[in-house]
Short mmCIF file of C-alpha atoms in Angstrom, two decimals:
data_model
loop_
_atom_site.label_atom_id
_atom_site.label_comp_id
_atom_site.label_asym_id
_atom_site.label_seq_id
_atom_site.Cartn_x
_atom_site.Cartn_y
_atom_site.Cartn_z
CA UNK A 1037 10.65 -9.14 -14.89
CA UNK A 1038 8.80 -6.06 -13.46
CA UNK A 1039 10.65 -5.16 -10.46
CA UNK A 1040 10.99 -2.60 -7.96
CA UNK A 1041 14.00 -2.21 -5.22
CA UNK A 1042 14.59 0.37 -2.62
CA UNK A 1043 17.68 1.42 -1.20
CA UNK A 1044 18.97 4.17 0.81
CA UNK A 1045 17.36 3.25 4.44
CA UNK A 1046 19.57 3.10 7.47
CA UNK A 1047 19.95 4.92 10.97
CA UNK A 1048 19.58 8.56 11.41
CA UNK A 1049 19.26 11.06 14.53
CA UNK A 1050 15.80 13.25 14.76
CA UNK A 1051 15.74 16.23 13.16
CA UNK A 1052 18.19 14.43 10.36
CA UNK A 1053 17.92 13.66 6.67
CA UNK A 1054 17.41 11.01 4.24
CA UNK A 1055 16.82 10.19 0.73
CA UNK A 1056 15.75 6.66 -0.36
CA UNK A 1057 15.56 5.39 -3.97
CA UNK A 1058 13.60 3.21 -5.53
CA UNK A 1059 15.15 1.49 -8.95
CA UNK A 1060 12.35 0.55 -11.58
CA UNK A 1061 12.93 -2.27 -14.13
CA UNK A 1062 10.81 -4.77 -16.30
CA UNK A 1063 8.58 -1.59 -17.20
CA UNK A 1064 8.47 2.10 -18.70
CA UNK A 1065 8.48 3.94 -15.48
CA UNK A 1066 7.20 7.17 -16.68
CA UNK A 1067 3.81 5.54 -17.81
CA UNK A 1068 2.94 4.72 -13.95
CA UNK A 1069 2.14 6.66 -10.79
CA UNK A 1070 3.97 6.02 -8.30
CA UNK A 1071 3.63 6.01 -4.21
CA UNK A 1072 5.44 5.36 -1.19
CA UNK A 1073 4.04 3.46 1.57
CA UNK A 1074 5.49 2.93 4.84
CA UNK A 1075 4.96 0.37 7.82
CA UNK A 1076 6.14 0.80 11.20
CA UNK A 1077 7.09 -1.83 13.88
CA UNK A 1078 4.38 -4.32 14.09
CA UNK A 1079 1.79 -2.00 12.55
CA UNK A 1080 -0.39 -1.65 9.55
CA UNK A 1081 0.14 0.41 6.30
CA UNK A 1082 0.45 3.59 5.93
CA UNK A 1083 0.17 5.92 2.12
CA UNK A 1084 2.47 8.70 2.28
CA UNK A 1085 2.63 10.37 -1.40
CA UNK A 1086 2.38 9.47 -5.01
CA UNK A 1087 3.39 11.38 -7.99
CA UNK A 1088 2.31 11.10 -11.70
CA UNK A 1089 4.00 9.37 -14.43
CA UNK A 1090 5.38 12.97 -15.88
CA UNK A 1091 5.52 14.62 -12.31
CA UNK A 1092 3.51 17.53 -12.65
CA UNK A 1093 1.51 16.53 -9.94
CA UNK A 1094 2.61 14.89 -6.65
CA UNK A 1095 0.10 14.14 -3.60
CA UNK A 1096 1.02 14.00 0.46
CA UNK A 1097 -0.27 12.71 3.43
CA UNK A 1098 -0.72 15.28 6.13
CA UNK A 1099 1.85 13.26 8.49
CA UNK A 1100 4.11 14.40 5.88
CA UNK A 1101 3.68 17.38 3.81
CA UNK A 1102 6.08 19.94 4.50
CA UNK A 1103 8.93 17.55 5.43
CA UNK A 1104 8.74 14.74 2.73
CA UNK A 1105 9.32 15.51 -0.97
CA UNK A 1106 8.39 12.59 -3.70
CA UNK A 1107 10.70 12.80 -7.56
CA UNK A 1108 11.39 10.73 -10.39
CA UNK A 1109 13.81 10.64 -12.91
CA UNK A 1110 11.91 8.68 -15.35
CA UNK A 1111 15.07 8.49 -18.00
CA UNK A 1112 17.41 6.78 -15.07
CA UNK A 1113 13.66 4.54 -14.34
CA UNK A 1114 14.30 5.47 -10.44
CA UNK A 1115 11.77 7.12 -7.67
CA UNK A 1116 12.66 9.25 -4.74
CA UNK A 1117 11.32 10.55 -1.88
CA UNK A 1118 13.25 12.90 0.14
CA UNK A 1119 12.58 13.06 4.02
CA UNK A 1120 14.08 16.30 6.03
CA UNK A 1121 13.21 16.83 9.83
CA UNK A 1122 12.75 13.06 10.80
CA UNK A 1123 11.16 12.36 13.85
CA UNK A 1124 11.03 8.75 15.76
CA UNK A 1125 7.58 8.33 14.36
CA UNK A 1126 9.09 8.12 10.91
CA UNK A 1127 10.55 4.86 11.80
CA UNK A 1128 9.40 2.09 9.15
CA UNK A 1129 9.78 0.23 6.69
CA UNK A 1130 9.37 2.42 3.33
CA UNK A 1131 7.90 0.37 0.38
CA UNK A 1132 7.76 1.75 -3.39
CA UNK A 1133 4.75 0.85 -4.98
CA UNK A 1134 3.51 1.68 -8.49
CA UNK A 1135 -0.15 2.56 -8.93
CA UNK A 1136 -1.91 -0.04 -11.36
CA UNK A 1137 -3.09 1.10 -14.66
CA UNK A 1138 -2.29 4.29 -16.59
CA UNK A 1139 -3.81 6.34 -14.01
CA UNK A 1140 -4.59 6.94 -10.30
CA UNK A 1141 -7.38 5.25 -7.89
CA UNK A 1142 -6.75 1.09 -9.64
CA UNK A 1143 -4.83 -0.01 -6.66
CA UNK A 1144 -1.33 -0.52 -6.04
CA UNK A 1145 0.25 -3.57 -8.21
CA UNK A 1146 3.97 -3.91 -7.96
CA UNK A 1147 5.47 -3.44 -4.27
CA UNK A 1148 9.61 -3.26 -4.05
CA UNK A 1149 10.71 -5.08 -1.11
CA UNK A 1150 11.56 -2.40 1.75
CA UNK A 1151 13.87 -0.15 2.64
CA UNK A 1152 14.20 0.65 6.70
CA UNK A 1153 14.64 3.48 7.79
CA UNK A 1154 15.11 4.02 11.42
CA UNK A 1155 15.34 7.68 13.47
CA UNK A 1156 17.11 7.41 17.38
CA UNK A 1157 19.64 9.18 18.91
CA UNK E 275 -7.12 4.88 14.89
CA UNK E 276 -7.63 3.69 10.71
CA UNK E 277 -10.20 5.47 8.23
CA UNK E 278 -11.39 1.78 6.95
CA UNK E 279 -11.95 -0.22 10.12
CA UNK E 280 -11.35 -3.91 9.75
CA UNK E 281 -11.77 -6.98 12.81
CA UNK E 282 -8.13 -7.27 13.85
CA UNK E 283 -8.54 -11.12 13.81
CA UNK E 284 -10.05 -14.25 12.24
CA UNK E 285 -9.52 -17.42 12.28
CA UNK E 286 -11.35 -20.62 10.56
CA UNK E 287 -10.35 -24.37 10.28
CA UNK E 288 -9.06 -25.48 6.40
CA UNK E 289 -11.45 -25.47 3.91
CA UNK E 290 -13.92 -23.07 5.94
CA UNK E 291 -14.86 -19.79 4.64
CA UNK E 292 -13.75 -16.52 5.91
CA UNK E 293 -14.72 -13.17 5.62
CA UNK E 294 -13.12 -9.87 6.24
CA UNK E 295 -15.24 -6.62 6.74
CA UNK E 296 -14.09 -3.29 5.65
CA UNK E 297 -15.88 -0.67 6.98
CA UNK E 298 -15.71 2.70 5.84
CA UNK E 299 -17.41 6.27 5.23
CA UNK E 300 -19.49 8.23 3.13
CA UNK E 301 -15.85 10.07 2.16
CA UNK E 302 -14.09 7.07 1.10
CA UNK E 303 -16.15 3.80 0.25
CA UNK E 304 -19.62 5.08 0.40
CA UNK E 305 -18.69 7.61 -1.79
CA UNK E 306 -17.69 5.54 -4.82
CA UNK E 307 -14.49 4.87 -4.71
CA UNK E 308 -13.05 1.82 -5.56
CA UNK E 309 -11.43 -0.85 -2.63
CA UNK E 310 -8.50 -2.94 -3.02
CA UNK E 311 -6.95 -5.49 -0.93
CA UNK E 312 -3.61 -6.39 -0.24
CA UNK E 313 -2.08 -9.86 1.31
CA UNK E 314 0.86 -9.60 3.52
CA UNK E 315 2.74 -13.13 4.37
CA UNK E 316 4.86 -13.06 7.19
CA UNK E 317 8.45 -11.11 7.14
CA UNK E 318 7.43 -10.45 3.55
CA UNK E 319 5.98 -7.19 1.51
CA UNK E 320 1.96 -6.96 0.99
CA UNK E 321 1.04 -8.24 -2.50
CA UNK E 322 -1.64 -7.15 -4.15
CA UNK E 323 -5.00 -9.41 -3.91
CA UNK E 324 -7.89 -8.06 -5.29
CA UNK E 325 -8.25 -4.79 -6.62
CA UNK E 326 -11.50 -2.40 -7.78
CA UNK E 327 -13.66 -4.22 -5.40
CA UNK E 328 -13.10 -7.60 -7.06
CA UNK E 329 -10.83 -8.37 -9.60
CA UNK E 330 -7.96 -10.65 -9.55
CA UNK E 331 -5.32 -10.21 -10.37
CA UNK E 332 -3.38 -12.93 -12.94
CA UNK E 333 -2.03 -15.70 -10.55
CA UNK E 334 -4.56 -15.20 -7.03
CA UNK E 335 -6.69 -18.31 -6.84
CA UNK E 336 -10.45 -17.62 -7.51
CA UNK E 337 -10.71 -19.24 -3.55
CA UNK E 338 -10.28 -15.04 -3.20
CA UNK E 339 -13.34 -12.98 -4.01
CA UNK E 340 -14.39 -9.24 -2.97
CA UNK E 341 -18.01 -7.42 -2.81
CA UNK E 342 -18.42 -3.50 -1.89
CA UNK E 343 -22.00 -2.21 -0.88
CA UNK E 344 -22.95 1.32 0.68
CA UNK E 345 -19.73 2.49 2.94
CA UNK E 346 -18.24 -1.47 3.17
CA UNK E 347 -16.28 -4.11 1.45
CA UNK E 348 -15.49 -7.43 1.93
CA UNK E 349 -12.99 -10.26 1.06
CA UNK E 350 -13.65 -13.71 1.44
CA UNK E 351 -11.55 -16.61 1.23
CA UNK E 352 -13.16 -19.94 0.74
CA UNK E 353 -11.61 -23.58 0.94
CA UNK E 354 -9.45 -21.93 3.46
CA UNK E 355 -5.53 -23.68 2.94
CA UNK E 356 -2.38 -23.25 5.42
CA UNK E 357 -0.63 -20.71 3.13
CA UNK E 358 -3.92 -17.83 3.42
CA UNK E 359 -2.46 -16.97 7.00
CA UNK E 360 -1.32 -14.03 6.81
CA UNK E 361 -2.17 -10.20 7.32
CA UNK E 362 -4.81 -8.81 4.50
CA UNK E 363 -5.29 -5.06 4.11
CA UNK E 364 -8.13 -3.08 2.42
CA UNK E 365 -7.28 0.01 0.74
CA UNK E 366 -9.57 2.53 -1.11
CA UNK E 367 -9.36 6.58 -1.06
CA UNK E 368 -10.58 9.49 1.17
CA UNK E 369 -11.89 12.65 -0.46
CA UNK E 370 -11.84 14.73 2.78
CA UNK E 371 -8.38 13.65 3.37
CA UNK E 372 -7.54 13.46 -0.49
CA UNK E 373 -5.45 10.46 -0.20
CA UNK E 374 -5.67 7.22 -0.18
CA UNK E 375 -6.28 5.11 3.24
CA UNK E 376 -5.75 1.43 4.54
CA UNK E 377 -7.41 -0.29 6.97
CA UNK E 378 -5.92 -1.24 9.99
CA UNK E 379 -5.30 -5.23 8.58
CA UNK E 380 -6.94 -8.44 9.42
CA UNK E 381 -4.69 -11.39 10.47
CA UNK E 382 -6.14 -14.65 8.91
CA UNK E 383 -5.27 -17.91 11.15
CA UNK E 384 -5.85 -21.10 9.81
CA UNK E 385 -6.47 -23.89 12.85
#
């Protein structure tokens, strides 16, 4: 069945590094934007970046352009999104979602599960 | 604060009606684009509810319906049941921030 699942969360210290992955299945990845979506603590949702089907163009939310970096490999059906410079706000939990539709702007239909991610000293 | 503002609460006895607002501006709603909204059950990821304004997708009840007018939207749930609590989310995109935006989310309690 169409499935998403994210992996890679854990602890880190600010200022640190982390890359979470997002395995696709049940579906030709490369046909789909993609986005990641994050939710701290007890708080609503929050759209970070999406990137089209054959990558040429990728989209970030000002809380994280500069630091975050969104990929795909669409032959091994996975998503990344690298984040560099974490700060404690970055703490979350970081969904992958893919975008309905062939296109941008139909809503968000598949969401993985959650990875957490989690920046303290 | 959120782009799309939405009540942070309501509640309504089973089988009432419900409605959640989803206000937003002439950048985002008001200028065309499309709202979706999102159901989150408890400890679980959101899901996916209604989406351009107000279709459904295969497998959400019809009790579920959406209407968008000017810079707003709107979900209602009629013949409220037990298993609608949970946090609902409207989502739609910002041309002055050229992304998309949620609103801050609506917990639905059923007395």
């Amino acid at each position: 069945q169409v499935q998403l699942v994210e992996s890679g969360g854990g602890l880190v210290k600010p200022g640190g590094s982390l890359r979470l992955s997002c395995a696709a299945s049940g579906f030709r990845l490369s046909d789909y934007y993609m986005t990641w979506i994050r939710q701290a603590p007890g708080k609503g949702l929050e759209w970070l970046c999406n990137i089209s089907g054959g990558s040429s163009w990728t989209n970030y939310a000002d809380s994280v352009k500069g630091r975050f970096t969104i990929s795909r490999d669409n032959g091994k059906n996975s998503l990344y999104v690298q984040m560099n410079s974490l700060r404690a706000e970055d703490t979350a939990v970081y969904y992958c979602v893919r975008e309905a539709g062939s296109g941008p702007l139909k809503g968000m239909d598949v969401w993985g599960q959650g990875t957490t991610v989690t920046v303290s000293s | 604060q959120s782009v799309l503002t939405q009540p942070p609460s309501v509640s309504g006895a089973p089988g009432q009606r419900v409605t959640i607002s989803c206000t937003g501006s002439s950048s985002n709603i008001g200028a065309g684009y499309d709202v979706h909204w999102y159901q989150q059950l408890p400890g679980r990821a959101p899901k996916l509810l209604l989406y351009i304004n107000n279709n459904r997708p295969s497998g959400v009840p019809d009790r579920f319906s959406g209407s968008k007018s000017g810079t707003s939207a709107s979900l209602a749930i009629t013949g409220l049941q037990a298993e609608d609590e949970a946090d609902y989310y409207c989502q739609s995109y910002d041309r002055s921030l050229s992304g998309y935006v949620f609103g801050g989310g609506t917990t639905v309690t059923v007395l």
